[in-house]
Amino acid sequence: MRGVVFDGKAVQVVDDLEIRDPGPGEVMVAVGAAGLCHSDLSVIDGTIPFPAPVVLGHEGAGVVEAVGAGVTHVEPGDHVALSTIANCGACAECGRGRPTMCRQAIGKPGRPFSRRGEPLYQFASNSSFAERTIVKAVQAVKVPHDIPLTSAALIGCGVVTGVGAALNRAKVGHGDTVLVIGTGGIGLNVIQGARIAGASTIVAVDSNPAKEAVARQFGATHFLPSADGDAVREILPTGADHAFECVGKAALIRQAIDVLDRHGQAVLLGVPDATTEASFLVSSMYLDKSILGCRYGSSRPQRDIALYAGLYREGRLLLDELVTKTYPVEDFAKAADDAHHGRVARGVLTF
Ligand SMILES: NC(=O)c1ccc[n+]([C@@H]2O[C@H](COP(=O)([O-])OP(=O)(O)OC[C@H]3O[C@@H](n4cnc5c(N)ncnc54)[C@H](O)[C@@H]3O)[C@@H](O)[C@H]2O)c1
Ligand SMILES: [Zn+2]
Ligand SMILES: [Zn+2]
């Protein structure tokens, strides 16, 4: 079968991947569509270290093809969005409703794929850039058939991460002020999460001026090319209640902290190189300010993905509008180039 493989040096689309059968508690999914998130590009350029060879992709949706023993919540033919959180369901973190903190779901990549006899790693417990993948039952979340798979695909990372950061981690409240640095797939979803939460002012910041229209479409009330300088204070004279960094650069993390109002919080979503350090003025923090990390929107995928599917059907959550362009998987290089140069909100690979 076809898939996108990174061997540690180069990335290529292959057509001779194989996958094992689903074991107990696992679901085999025929992937219909998969979004290209910046984190896939970060594996290729080394920003996110991951063992190779690996089948990339972590934002996908498809049709259940087979289920292993004990799986009862989905059956062949069901449409599912795929989460990246292969949590165990039995530890203290899972029990307290924090599946993204489950230690079984972090840093334990499996190898369900093979090619010419060599096993390949699964990226983010997901590998949605393959015609078929295997996930744990908890990762396969049923979605209605009337959501196009190209749109449902984006729920599994961009939407869950961005909307979840606003709703679950920051807990943006009615009337709050929000600043979002970086309006790619993640930032646009923070923006719409803040809009859904009832934020009063949502300032979008992106160095690419072409992003203004889509940022406003998702709910931004203002758009700036930079969060540096006086422009933010003209819109938010006392600063922002919530500032989200959605690029992954130390200088922008600093900007997110510097624009905070009293009791404000900076939420860090962007993933810089693993050794990156960031600094802030300690004296700027005393007025009850906070810096929050956030993994995968602090989400509970079975609950949140169903919630987002419902909001989409009510017209409150935009999904179709995130899909700027679709590409057959063979055109991965073109999709990666368009994403790298900021030509798309999200590019989506199809199978
Ligand atoms: N925390 C998590 O769980 C999680 C999940 C998914 C992705 N991520 C990370 O989030 C980040 C964003 O991912 P994405 O898919 O939205 O990326 P993307 O490439 O789609 O978007 C990045 C945006 O940032 C803008 N940008 C770049 N430099 C800028 C600057 N100096 N100032 C302002 N804007 C700038 C670009 O123009 C682009 O619009 C990545 O680092 C990714 O690895 C984190
Ligand atoms: Zn992602
Ligand atoms: Zn667990």
Coordinates of N, CA, C and O and ligand atoms in Angstrom, one line a residue, residues 36-39 42 48 58 157 161 181-187 205-208 211 225 246-249 252 268-272 294-297 339 345-346, ligand 1:
L36 N -1.9 18.0 6.7 CA -0.5 18.1 6.8 C -0.2 19.2 7.9 O -0.4 20.4 7.6
C37 N 0.1 18.8 9.1 CA 0.4 19.7 10.2 C 1.9 20.1 10.2 O 2.7 19.3 9.7
H38 N 2.2 21.2 10.8 CA 3.6 21.6 10.8 C 4.5 20.6 11.5 O 5.7 20.4 11.3
S39 N 3.9 19.8 12.5 CA 4.7 18.9 13.2 C 5.3 17.8 12.3 O 6.3 17.2 12.6
S42 N 8.2 19.2 10.9 CA 9.3 19.3 12.0 C 10.0 18.0 12.2 O 11.1 18.0 12.7
I48 N 11.5 18.1 15.6 CA 10.9 17.1 16.5 C 11.6 15.8 16.3 O 11.5 15.2 15.2
H58 N -0.4 12.6 11.2 CA -1.0 12.4 12.6 C -2.4 13.1 12.7 O -2.9 13.3 13.8
C157 N -5.9 16.8 14.8 CA -4.8 17.5 15.4 C -5.1 19.0 15.5 O -5.3 19.5 16.6
T161 N -6.2 20.4 19.0 CA -5.2 21.2 19.7 C -5.5 22.7 19.9 O -5.4 23.2 20.9
I181 N -0.6 34.3 18.2 CA 0.5 34.6 17.3 C 0.7 33.3 16.4 O 0.9 32.2 16.9
G182 N 0.6 33.5 15.1 CA 0.7 32.4 14.2 C -0.7 31.9 13.8 O -1.4 31.4 14.7
T183 N -1.1 32.2 12.6 CA -2.5 31.8 12.2 C -2.4 30.7 11.1 O -3.1 30.7 10.1
G184 N -1.6 29.6 11.4 CA -1.7 28.4 10.6 C -2.8 27.5 11.1 O -3.8 28.0 11.7
G185 N -2.7 26.2 10.8 CA -3.8 25.3 11.2 C -4.1 25.4 12.7 O -5.2 25.3 13.1
I186 N -3.1 25.5 13.5 CA -3.3 25.5 14.9 C -3.9 26.9 15.3 O -4.9 26.9 16.0
G187 N -3.2 28.0 14.9 CA -3.7 29.3 15.4 C -5.1 29.6 14.9 O -5.9 30.2 15.7
V205 N -2.1 37.5 14.9 CA -0.8 38.0 14.5 C -0.2 37.0 13.5 O -0.1 35.8 13.9
D206 N 0.2 37.5 12.4 CA 1.0 36.6 11.5 C 1.9 37.4 10.6 O 1.4 38.5 10.1
S207 N 3.1 37.0 10.4 CA 4.1 37.7 9.6 C 3.7 37.6 8.1 O 4.2 38.4 7.3
N208 N 2.8 36.7 7.8 CA 2.4 36.6 6.4 C 1.0 37.4 6.2 O 0.0 36.9 6.7
K211 N -2.5 36.0 5.4 CA -3.4 35.2 6.3 C -4.5 36.0 6.9 O -5.4 35.5 7.6
P225 N 0.7 42.3 11.7 CA 1.8 41.5 11.2 C 2.9 41.2 12.2 O 3.7 40.3 12.0
C246 N 1.6 30.1 18.6 CA 1.3 29.0 17.7 C 2.3 28.9 16.6 O 1.9 28.5 15.5
V247 N 3.6 29.2 16.8 CA 4.6 29.1 15.8 C 5.7 28.2 16.2 O 6.1 27.3 15.5
G248 N 6.2 28.4 17.5 CA 7.3 27.6 18.0 C 8.7 28.4 17.9 O 9.7 27.8 17.5
K249 N 8.7 29.7 18.3 CA 9.9 30.5 18.3 C 10.0 31.2 19.6 O 9.1 31.8 20.1
L252 N 8.9 34.7 19.9 CA 7.4 34.9 19.9 C 6.9 34.5 21.3 O 5.8 35.1 21.7
L268 N 1.6 28.1 25.5 CA 2.6 27.7 24.5 C 2.2 26.5 23.7 O 2.1 25.4 24.3
L269 N 1.9 26.7 22.4 CA 1.5 25.5 21.6 C 2.6 25.2 20.6 O 2.7 24.0 20.2
G270 N 3.3 26.2 20.1 CA 4.3 25.9 19.1 C 5.4 25.1 19.7 O 5.7 25.1 20.9
V271 N 6.0 24.2 18.8 CA 7.1 23.3 19.3 C 8.4 23.7 18.6 O 8.6 23.4 17.5
P272 N 9.3 24.4 19.3 CA 10.6 24.7 18.8 C 11.5 23.5 19.0 O 11.1 22.5 19.5
C294 N 0.9 23.3 26.7 CA -0.4 22.6 26.3 C -0.1 21.5 25.3 O 0.4 21.8 24.2
R295 N -0.4 20.3 25.7 CA -0.3 19.2 24.7 C -1.6 18.8 24.2 O -2.6 18.6 24.9
Y296 N -1.8 18.9 22.8 CA -2.9 18.4 22.2 C -4.2 18.9 22.7 O -5.2 18.2 22.9
G297 N -4.2 20.2 23.0 CA -5.4 20.9 23.5 C -5.9 20.4 24.8 O -7.1 20.6 25.2
A339 N 2.7 24.1 2.3 CA 2.6 24.4 3.7 C 3.8 25.2 4.2 O 3.6 26.1 5.0
A345 N -4.2 27.2 4.5 CA -4.5 27.1 5.9 C -4.2 25.7 6.3 O -3.4 25.4 7.2
R346 N -4.7 24.7 5.6 CA -4.3 23.3 5.7 C -4.3 22.7 4.3 O -5.3 22.9 3.6
Ligands
LIG1 N1 1.2 21.6 21.4 C1 0.7 20.7 20.6 O1 0.1 19.7 21.0 C2 0.8 20.9 19.1 C3 0.0 20.2 18.2 C4 0.2 20.4 16.8 C5 1.1 21.3 16.3 N2 1.9 22.0 17.2 C6 2.9 23.0 16.8 O2 2.2 24.2 16.5 C7 3.0 25.0 15.6 C8 2.1 25.5 14.5 O3 1.7 24.4 13.7 P1 0.8 24.7 12.4 O4 0.5 23.4 11.8 O5 -0.3 25.7 12.7 O6 1.9 25.5 11.5 P2 1.7 26.3 10.1 O7 3.0 26.2 9.4 O8 0.4 25.9 9.5 O9 1.5 27.8 10.6 C9 2.5 28.6 11.2 C10 2.1 30.0 11.0 O10 3.0 30.9 11.7 C11 3.3 32.0 10.9 N3 4.6 32.5 11.3 C12 5.8 32.1 11.0 N4 6.7 32.9 11.6 C13 6.1 33.9 12.2 C14 6.5 35.0 13.0 N5 7.8 35.3 13.2 N6 5.5 35.8 13.5 C15 4.2 35.6 13.2 N7 3.8 34.5 12.5 C16 4.7 33.7 12.0 C17 3.3 31.5 9.5 O11 3.1 32.5 8.5 C18 2.1 30.5 9.5 O12 0.9 31.1 9.2 C19 4.1 24.0 15.1 O13 5.3 24.3 15.9 C20 3.6 22.7 15.5 O14 4.7 21.7 15.7 C21 1.8 21.8 18.6

